[in-house]
Coordinates of C-alpha atoms and ligand atoms in Angstrom, one line a residue:
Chain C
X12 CA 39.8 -47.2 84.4
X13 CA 41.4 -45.8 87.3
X14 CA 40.9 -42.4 86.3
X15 CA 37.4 -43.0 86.2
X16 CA 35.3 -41.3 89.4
X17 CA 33.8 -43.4 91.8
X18 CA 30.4 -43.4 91.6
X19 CA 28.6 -45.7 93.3
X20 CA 30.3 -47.3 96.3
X21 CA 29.1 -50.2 98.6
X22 CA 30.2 -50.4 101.8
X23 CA 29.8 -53.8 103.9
X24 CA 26.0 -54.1 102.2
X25 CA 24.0 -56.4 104.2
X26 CA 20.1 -57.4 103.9
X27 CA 17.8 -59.7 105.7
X28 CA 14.9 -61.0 105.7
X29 CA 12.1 -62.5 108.0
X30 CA 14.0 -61.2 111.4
X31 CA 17.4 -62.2 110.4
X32 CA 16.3 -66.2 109.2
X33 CA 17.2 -65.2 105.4
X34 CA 20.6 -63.3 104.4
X35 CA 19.4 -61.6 101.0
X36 CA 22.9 -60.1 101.2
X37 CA 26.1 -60.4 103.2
X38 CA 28.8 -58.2 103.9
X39 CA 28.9 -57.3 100.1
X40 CA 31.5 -54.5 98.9
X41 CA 32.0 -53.3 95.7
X42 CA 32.8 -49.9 93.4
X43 CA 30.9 -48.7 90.3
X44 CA 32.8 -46.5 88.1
X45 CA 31.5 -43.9 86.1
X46 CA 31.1 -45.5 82.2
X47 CA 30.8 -48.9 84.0
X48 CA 28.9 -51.6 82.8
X49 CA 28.5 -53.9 85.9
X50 CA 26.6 -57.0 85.0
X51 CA 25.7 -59.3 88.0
X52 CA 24.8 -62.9 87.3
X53 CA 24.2 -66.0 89.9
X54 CA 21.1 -68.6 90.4
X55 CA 17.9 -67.6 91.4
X56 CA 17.5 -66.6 95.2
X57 CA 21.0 -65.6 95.8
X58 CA 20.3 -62.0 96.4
X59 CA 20.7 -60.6 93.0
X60 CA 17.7 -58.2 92.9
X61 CA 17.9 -57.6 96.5
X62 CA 21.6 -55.8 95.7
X63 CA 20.3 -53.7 93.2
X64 CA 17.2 -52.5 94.9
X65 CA 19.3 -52.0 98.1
X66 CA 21.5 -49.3 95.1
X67 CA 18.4 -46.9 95.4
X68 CA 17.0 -47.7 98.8
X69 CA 13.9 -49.7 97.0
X70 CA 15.0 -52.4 99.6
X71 CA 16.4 -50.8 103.1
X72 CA 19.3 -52.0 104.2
X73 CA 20.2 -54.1 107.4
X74 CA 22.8 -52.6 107.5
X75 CA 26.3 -51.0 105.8
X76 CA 26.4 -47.9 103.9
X77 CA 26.0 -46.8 99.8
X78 CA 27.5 -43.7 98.7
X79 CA 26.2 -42.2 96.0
X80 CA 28.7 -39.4 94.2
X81 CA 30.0 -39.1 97.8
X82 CA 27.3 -39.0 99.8
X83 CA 26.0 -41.9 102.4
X84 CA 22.4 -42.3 101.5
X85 CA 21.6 -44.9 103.8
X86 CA 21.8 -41.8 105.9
X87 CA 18.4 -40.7 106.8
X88 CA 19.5 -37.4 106.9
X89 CA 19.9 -37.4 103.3
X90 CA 17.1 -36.8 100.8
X91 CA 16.7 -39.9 99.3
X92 CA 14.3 -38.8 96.8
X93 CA 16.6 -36.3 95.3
X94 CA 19.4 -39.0 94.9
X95 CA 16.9 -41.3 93.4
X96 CA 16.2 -38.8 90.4
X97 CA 20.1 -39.6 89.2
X98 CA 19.3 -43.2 89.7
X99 CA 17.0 -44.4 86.7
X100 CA 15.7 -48.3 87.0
X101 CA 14.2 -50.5 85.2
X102 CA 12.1 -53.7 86.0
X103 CA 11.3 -56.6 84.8
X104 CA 7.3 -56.5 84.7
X105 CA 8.5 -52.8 83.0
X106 CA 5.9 -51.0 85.7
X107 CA 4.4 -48.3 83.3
X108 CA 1.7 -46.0 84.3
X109 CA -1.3 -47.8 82.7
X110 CA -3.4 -44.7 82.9
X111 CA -0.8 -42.7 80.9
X112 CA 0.0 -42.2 77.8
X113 CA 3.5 -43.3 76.6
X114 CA 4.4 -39.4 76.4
X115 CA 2.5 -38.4 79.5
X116 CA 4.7 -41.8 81.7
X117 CA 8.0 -40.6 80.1
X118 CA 7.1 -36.4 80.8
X119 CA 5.6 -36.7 84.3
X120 CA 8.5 -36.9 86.4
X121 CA 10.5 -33.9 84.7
X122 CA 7.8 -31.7 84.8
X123 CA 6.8 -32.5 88.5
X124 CA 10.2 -33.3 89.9
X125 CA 12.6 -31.5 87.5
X126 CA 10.7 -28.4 86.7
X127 CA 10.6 -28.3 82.9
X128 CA 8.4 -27.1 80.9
X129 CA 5.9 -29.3 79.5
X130 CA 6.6 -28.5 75.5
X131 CA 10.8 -29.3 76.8
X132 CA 10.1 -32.4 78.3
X133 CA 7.8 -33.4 75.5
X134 CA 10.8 -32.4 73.1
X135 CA 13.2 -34.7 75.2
X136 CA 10.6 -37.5 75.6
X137 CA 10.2 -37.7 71.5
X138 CA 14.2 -37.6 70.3
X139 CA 14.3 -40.4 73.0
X140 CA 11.3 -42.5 71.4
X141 CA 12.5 -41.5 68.3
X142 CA 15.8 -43.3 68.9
X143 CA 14.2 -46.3 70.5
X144 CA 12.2 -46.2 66.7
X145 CA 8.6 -45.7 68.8
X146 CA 7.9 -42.2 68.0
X147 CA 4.5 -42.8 66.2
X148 CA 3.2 -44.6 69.5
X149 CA 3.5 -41.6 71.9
X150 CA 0.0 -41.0 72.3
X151 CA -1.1 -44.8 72.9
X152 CA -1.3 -46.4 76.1
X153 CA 0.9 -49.0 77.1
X154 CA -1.3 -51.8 76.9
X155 CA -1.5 -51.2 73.4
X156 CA 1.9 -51.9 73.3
X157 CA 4.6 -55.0 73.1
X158 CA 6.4 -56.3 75.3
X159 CA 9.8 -55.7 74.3
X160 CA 7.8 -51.9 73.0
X161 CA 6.7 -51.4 76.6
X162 CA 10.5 -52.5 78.3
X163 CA 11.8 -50.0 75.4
X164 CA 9.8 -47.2 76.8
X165 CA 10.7 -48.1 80.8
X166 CA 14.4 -47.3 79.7
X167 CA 13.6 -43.9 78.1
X168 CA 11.3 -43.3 81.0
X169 CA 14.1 -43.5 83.2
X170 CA 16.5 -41.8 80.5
X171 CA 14.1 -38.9 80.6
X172 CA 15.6 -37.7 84.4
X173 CA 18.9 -37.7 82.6
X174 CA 20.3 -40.3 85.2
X175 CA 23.7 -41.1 86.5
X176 CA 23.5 -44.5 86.4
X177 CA 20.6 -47.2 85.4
X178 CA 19.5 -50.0 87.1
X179 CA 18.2 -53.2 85.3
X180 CA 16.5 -55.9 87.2
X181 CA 16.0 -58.8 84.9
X182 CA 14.6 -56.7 82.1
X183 CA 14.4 -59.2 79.4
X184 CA 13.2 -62.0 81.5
X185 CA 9.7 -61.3 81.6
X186 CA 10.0 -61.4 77.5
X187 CA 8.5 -63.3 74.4
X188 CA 12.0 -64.5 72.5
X189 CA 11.6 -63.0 69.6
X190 CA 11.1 -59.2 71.5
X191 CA 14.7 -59.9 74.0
X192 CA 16.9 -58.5 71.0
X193 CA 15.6 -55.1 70.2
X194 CA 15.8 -54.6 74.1
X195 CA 19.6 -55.3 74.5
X196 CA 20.2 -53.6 71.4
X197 CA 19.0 -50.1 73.4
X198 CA 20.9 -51.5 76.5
X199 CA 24.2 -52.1 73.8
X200 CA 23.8 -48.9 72.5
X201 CA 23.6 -46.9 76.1
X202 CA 26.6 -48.6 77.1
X203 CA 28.2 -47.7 74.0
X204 CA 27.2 -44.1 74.8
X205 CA 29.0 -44.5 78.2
X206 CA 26.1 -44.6 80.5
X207 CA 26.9 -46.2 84.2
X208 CA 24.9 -49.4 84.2
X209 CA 24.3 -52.2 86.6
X210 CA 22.8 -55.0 85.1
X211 CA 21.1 -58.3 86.6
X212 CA 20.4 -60.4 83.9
X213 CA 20.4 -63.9 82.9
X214 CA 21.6 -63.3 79.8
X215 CA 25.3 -64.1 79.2
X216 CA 25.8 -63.3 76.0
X217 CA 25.2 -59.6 77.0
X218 CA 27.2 -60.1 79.6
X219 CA 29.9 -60.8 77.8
X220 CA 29.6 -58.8 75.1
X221 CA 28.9 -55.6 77.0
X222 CA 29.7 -55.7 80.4
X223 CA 33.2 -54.2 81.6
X224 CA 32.8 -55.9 84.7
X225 CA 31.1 -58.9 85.8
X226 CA 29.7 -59.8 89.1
X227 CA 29.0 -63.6 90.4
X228 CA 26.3 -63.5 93.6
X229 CA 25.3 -67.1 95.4
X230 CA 23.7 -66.9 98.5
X231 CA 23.5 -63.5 99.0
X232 CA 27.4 -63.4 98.8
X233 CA 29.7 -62.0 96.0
X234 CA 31.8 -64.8 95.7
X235 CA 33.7 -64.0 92.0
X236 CA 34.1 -60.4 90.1
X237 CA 36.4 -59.8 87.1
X238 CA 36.6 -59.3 83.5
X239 CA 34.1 -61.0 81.3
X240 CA 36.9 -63.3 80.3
X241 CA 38.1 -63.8 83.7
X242 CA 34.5 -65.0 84.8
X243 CA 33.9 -67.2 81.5
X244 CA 36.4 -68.1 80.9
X245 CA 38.9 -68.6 83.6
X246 CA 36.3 -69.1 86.7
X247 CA 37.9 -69.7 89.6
X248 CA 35.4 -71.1 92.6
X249 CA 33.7 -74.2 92.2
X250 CA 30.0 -72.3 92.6
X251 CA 30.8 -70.2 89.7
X252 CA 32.1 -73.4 87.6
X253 CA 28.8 -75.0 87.8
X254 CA 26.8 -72.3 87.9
X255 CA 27.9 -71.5 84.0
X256 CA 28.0 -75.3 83.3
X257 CA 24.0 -75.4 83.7
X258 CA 23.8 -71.8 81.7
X259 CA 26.1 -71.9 79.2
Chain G
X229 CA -67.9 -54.7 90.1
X230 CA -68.2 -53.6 86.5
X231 CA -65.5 -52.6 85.1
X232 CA -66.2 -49.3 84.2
X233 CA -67.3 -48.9 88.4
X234 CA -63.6 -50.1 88.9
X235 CA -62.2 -47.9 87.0
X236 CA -64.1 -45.0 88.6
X237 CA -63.0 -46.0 91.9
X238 CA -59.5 -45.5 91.0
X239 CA -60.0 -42.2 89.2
X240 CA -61.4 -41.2 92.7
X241 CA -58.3 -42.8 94.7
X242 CA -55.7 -41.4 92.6
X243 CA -57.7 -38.0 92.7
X244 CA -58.1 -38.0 96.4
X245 CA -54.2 -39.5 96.8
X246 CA -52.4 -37.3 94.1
X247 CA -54.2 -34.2 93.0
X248 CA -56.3 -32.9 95.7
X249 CA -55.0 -30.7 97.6
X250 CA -51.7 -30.8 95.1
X251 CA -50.2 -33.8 97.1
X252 CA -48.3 -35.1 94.3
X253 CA -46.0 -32.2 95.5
X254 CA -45.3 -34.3 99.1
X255 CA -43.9 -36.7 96.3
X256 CA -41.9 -34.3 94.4
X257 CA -41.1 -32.2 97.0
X258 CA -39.8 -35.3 98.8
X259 CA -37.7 -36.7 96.2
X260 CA -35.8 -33.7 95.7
X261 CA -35.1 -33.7 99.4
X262 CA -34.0 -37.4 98.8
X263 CA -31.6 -37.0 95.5
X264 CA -30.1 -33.1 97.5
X265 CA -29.8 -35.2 100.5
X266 CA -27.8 -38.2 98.4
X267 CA -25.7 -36.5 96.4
X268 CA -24.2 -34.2 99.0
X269 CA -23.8 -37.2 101.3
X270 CA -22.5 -39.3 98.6
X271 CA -19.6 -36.4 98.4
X272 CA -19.3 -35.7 102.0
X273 CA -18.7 -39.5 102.4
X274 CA -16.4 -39.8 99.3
X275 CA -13.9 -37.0 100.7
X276 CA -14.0 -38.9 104.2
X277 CA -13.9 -42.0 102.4
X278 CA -10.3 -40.9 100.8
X279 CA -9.4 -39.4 103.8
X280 CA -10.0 -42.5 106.0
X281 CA -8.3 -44.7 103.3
X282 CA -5.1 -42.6 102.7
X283 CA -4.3 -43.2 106.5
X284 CA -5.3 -46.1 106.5
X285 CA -3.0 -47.5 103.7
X286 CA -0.3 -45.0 104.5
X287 CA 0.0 -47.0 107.9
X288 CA -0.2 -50.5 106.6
X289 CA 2.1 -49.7 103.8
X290 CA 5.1 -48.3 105.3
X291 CA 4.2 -48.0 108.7
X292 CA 6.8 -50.5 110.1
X293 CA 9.7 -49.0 107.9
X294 CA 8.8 -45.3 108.8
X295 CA 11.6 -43.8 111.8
X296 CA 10.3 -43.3 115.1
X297 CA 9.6 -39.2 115.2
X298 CA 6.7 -36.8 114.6
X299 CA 5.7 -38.1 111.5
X300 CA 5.3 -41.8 112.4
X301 CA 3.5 -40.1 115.9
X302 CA 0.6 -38.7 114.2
X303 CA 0.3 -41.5 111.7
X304 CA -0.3 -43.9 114.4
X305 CA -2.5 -41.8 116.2
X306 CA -4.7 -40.9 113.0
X307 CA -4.9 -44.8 112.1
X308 CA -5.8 -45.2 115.5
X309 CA -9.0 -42.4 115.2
X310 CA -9.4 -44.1 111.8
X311 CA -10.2 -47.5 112.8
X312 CA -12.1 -46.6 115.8
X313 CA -14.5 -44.2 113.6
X314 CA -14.9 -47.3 111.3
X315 CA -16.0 -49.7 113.7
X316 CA -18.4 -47.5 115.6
X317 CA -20.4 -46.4 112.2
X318 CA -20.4 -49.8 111.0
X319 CA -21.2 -51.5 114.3
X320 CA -24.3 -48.9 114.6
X321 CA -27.1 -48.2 112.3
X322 CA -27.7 -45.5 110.4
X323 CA -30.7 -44.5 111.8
X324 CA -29.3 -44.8 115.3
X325 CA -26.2 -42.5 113.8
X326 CA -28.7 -40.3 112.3
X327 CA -30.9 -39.6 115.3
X328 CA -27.8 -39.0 117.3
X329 CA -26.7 -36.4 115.0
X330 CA -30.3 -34.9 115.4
X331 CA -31.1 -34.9 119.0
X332 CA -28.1 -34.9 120.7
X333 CA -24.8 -33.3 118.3
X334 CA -27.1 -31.1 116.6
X335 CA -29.5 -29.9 118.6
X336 CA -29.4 -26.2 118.0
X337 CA -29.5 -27.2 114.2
X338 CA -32.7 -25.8 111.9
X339 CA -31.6 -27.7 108.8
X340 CA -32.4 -30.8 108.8
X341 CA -31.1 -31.8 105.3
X342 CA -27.9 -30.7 107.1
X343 CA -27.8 -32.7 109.9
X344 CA -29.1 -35.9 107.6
X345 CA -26.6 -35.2 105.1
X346 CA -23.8 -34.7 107.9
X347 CA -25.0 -38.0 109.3
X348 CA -25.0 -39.6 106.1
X349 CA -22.2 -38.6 104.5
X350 CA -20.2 -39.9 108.0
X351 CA -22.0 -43.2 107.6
X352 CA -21.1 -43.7 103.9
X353 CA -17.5 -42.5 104.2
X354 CA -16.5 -45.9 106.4
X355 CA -17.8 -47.6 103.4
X356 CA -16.5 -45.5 101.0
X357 CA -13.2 -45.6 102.8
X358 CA -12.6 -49.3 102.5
X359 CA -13.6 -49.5 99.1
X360 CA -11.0 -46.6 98.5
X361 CA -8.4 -49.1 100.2
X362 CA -9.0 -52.1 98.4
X363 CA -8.5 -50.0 95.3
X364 CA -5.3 -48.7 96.8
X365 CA -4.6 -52.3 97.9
X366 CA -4.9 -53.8 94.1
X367 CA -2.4 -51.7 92.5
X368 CA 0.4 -53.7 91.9
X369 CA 3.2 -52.9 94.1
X370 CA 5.6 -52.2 91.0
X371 CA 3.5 -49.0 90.4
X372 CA 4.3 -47.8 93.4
X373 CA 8.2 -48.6 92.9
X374 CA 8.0 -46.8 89.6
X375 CA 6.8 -44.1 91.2
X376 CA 9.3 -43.8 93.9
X377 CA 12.6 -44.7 91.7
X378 CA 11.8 -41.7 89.0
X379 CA 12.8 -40.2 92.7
X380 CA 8.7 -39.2 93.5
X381 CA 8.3 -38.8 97.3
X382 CA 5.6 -41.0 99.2
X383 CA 3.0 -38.2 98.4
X384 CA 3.2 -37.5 95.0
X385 CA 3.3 -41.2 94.4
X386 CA 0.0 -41.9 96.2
X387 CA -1.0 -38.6 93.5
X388 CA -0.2 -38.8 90.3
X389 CA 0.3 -42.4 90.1
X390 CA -1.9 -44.8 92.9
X391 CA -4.4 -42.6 93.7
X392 CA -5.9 -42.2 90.1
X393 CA -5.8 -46.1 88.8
X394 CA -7.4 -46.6 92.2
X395 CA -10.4 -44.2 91.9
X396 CA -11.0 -45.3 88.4
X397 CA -11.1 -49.1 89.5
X398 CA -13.0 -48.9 92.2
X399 CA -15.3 -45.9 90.4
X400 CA -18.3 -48.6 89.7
X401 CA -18.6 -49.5 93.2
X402 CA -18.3 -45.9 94.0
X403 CA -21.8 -45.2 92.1
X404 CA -22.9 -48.4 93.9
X405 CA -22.5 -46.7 96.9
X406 CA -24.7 -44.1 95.3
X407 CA -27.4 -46.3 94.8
X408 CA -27.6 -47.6 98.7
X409 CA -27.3 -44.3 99.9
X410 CA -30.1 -43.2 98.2
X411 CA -32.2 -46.0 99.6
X412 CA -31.1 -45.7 102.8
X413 CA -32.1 -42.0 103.4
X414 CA -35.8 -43.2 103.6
X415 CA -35.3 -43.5 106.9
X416 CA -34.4 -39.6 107.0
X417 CA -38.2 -39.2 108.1
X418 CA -37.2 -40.4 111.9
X419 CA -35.7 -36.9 112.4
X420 CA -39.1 -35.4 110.7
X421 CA -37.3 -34.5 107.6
X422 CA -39.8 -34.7 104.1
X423 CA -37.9 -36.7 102.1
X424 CA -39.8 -39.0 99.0
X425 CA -40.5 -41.8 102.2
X426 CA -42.1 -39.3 104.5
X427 CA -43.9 -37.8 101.9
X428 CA -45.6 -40.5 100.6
X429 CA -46.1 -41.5 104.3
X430 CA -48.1 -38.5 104.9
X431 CA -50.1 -38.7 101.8
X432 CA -51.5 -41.6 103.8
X433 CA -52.0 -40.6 106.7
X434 CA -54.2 -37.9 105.0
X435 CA -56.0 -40.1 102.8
X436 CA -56.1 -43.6 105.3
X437 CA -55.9 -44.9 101.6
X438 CA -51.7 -46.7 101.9
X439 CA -51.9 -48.6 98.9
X440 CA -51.5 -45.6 95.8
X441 CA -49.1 -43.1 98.2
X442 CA -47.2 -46.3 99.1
X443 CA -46.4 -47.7 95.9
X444 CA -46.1 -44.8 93.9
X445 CA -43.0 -44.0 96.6
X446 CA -41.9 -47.6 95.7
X447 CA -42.1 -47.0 92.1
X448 CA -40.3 -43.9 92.5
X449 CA -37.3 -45.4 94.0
X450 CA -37.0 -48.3 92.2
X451 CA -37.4 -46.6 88.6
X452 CA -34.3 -44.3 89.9
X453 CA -32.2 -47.4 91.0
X454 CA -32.6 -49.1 87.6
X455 CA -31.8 -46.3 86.1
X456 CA -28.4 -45.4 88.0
X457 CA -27.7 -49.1 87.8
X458 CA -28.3 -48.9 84.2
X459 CA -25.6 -46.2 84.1
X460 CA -23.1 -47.9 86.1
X461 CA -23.6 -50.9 83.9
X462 CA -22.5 -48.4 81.2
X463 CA -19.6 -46.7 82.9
X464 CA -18.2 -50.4 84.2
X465 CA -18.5 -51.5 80.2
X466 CA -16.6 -48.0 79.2
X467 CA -13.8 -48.8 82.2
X468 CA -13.1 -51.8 80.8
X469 CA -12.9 -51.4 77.2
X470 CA -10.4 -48.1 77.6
X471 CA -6.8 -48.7 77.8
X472 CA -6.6 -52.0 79.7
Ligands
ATP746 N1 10.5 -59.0 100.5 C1 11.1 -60.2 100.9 N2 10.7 -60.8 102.0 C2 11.3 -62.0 102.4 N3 12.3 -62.6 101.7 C3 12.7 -62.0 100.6 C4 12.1 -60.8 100.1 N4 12.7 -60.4 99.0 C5 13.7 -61.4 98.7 N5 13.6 -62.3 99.7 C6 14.5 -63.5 99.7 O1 15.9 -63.0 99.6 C7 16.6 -63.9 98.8 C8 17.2 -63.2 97.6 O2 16.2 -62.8 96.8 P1 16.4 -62.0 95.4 O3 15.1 -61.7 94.9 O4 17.3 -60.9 95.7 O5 17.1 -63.1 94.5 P2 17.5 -63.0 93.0 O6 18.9 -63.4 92.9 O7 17.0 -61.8 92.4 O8 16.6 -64.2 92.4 P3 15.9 -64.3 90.9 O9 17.0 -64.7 90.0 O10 14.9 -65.5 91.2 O11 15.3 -63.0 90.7 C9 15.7 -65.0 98.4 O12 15.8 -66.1 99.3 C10 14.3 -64.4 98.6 O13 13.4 -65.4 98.9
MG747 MG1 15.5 -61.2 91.0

């Protein structure tokens, strides 16, 4: 692992809300590796979101620094735009473009931001859909789709910029049961593929199935990180001990 | 009265109010005035209208977050030229606005559908402009996000991704718009301009006969409102049943 490059690094991360009466996030640090699957669990309200929007500037910092491949981009200087093309994310509520097609919503960005062509970008866009198994919807709009269809195409939308790393707010949570499984299958088989993920989720059999690294928030601190065994198995802080006596 | 006397009478009154002297053409001539003078205030105010809003939402959106510098500078001073444009045409009326325009800003002006379109077209784009808002306003915030972690800047956002589900949502009150607009220019005929109002007016005042000239201008105007209702009826039905 050591050998691995630093990819994302978090420097004294701190967030608040409401003038300072609500600490999102304190004084967090932490290190994602390339090939990383960094899954980051806690209750509700302790900041969990709020970390990984702060990854890709969704959420503005307070204060402390994220590097991205090096660079400080919590530095205004810096072309945050540019950085946030490497930085694919997916939400919860899956945020297609209703107005789009599901071809059109995954080609957009690569033709306007990336410069291909439209027939490359298509190309791309269909051996992704193809592999999600959702190549004969490409011309339908998303509310002709499923949930767990629609949260399928998010991740290729975001696959289609050829990221560095993904971001995953939650994306199963806004999901009919029966649909969460064919959504962590595409998750399983990105990791599996060696893509840098952070992952907030609730669900802790992903967690510790896929994740190489786990990440236990309260309160908008990061009181635990380890192994999946170490945290399920062998959690040390009282917090993290009752938090996975309600969940699990 | 027989009824054969009656309808004589009429024949006459129709004859004297319409055909004579071809003054059915005040009432075409008029309405053509009307539906020029609508449609390019209607555009006029649309492209203000987006204008107007884009600032507007721009300011309330990310206002607070923007760095103090140029950029923030102008946006402030824009909003600022915004808001006071949309309280002084909607705290005025329109035919206040529109004589205004006439006698004092455009004085040396010949064209008078000019002027009455200019001073439309300003009145309707600070309506125009907050229906364009509240359509920017409903789009779910998470669009905007989308937009803005493929890596789109704050423009190209607002383009390809707000700024078209807002037009389209707010498209019906848009043609709504139409249909006020095109009643409200009957008031054109304070700065002597013959629109469909002012030509039915002087039909009477030819005629001293206000009932046929008058109505048939009524008529005129309401037939064309139910029919561009009937048509935004439609295009609402044909929004709604597409995608969503
Ligand atoms: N835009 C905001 N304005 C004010 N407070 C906020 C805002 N966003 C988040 N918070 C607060 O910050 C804290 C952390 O919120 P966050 O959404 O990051 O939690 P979370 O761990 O993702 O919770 P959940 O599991 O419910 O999604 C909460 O107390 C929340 O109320
Ligand atoms: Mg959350």
């Amino acid at each position: 692992m050591n050998d691995k490059k630093t990819l994302i690094e978090v420097s004294h991360l701190s967030k608040h809300f409401a003038d300072g009466k609500i600490k999102a996030l304190d004084d967090i640090n932490t290190e994602i590796k390339q090939g990383e699957v960094v899954v980051v669990i806690g209750p509700s309200g302790s900041g969990k979101s709020t970390f990984l929007r702060c990854l890709n500037l969704l959420e503005v910092p307070t204060s402390g620094h994220i590097y991205f491949e090096g660079v400080d981009i919590t530095d205004k200087k810096n072309n945050i735009n540019v950085h946030r093309q490497k930085m694919g994310m997916v939400f919860q509520h899956f945020n297609l473009f209703p107005h789009m097609t599901i071809l059109k919503n995954m080609t957009i960005a690569p033709m306007k931001l990336l410069k291909k062509s439209q027939q490359e970008a298509e190309e791309q866009a269909m051996a992704l859909l193809k592999r999600v198994g959702l190549e004969d919807r490409a011309n339908a709009y998303p509310s002709q789709l499923s949930g767990g269809q629609k949260q399928r195409v998010a991740i290729v939308r975001a696959l289609c910029m050829d990221p560095e790393v993904m971001l995953f707010d939650e994306p199963t949570s806004a999901l009919d049961p029966e649909m969460v499984g064919e959504v962590l299958e595409v998750m399983k088989q990105l990791a599996s593929e060696n893509m840098t993920m952070v992952v907030v989720t609730h669900e802790m059999g992903f967690a510790r199935e896929v994740a190489s690294r786990v990440m236990f928030m309260a309160d908008g601190v990061q009181i635990e990180e380890g192994t999946p065994a170490e945290i399920f198995d062998h959690p040390k802080s009282e917090r993290l001990k009752s938090f996975l006596a309600k969940v699990l | 009265m027989t009824l054969e006397e009656w309808f004589a009478s009429w024949q006459t009154r129709l004859y004297v109010n319409f055909i004579k002297d071809d003054r059915w053409r005040y009432l075409t001539d008029g309405l053509w005035v009307t539906l020029k003078l609508t449609f390019f205030a209607v555009l006029l105010g649309i492209a203000i209208g987006m204008v107007i809003s884009i600032i507007r939402s721009t300011k309330d959106k990310n206002g607070d977050e923007m760095r103090w510098g140029i950029w923030k500078g102008l946006l402030y001073i824009a909003d600022f030229f915004a808001r006071v444009y949309l309280t002084v045409i909607r705290g005025t009326p329109v035919v206040v606005q529109l004589m205004i325009m006439y006698y004092i800003i455009m004085v040396s002006s010949t064209n008078k559908v000019l002027v009455a379109v200019l001073a439309f077209g300003i009145n309707s784009g600070a309506y125009v402009a907050e229906i364009f808002r509240s359509g920017i306003m409903s789009i779910d915030n998470g669009q905007f996000e989308a937009g803005r972690s493929l890596g789109f800047n704050y423009v190209q956002t607002m383009r390809y991704i707000i700024i078209p589900q807002a037009f389209k949502n707010v498209l019906p009150t848009l043609a709504n718009e139409f249909i006020v607009l095109l009643k409200e220019t009957s008031v054109a005929g304070y700065v002597a301009l013959q629109d469909l109002t002012k030509g039915g007016d002087i039909i009477r005042s030819r005629t001293y006969d206000a009932f046929p000239s008058l109505i048939a201008v009524a008529l005129i105007y309401l037939v064309m409102v139910m029919f561009f209702t009937k048509l935004v009826n439609k295009l609402e039905r044909r929004l709604r049943s597409s995608e969503r």
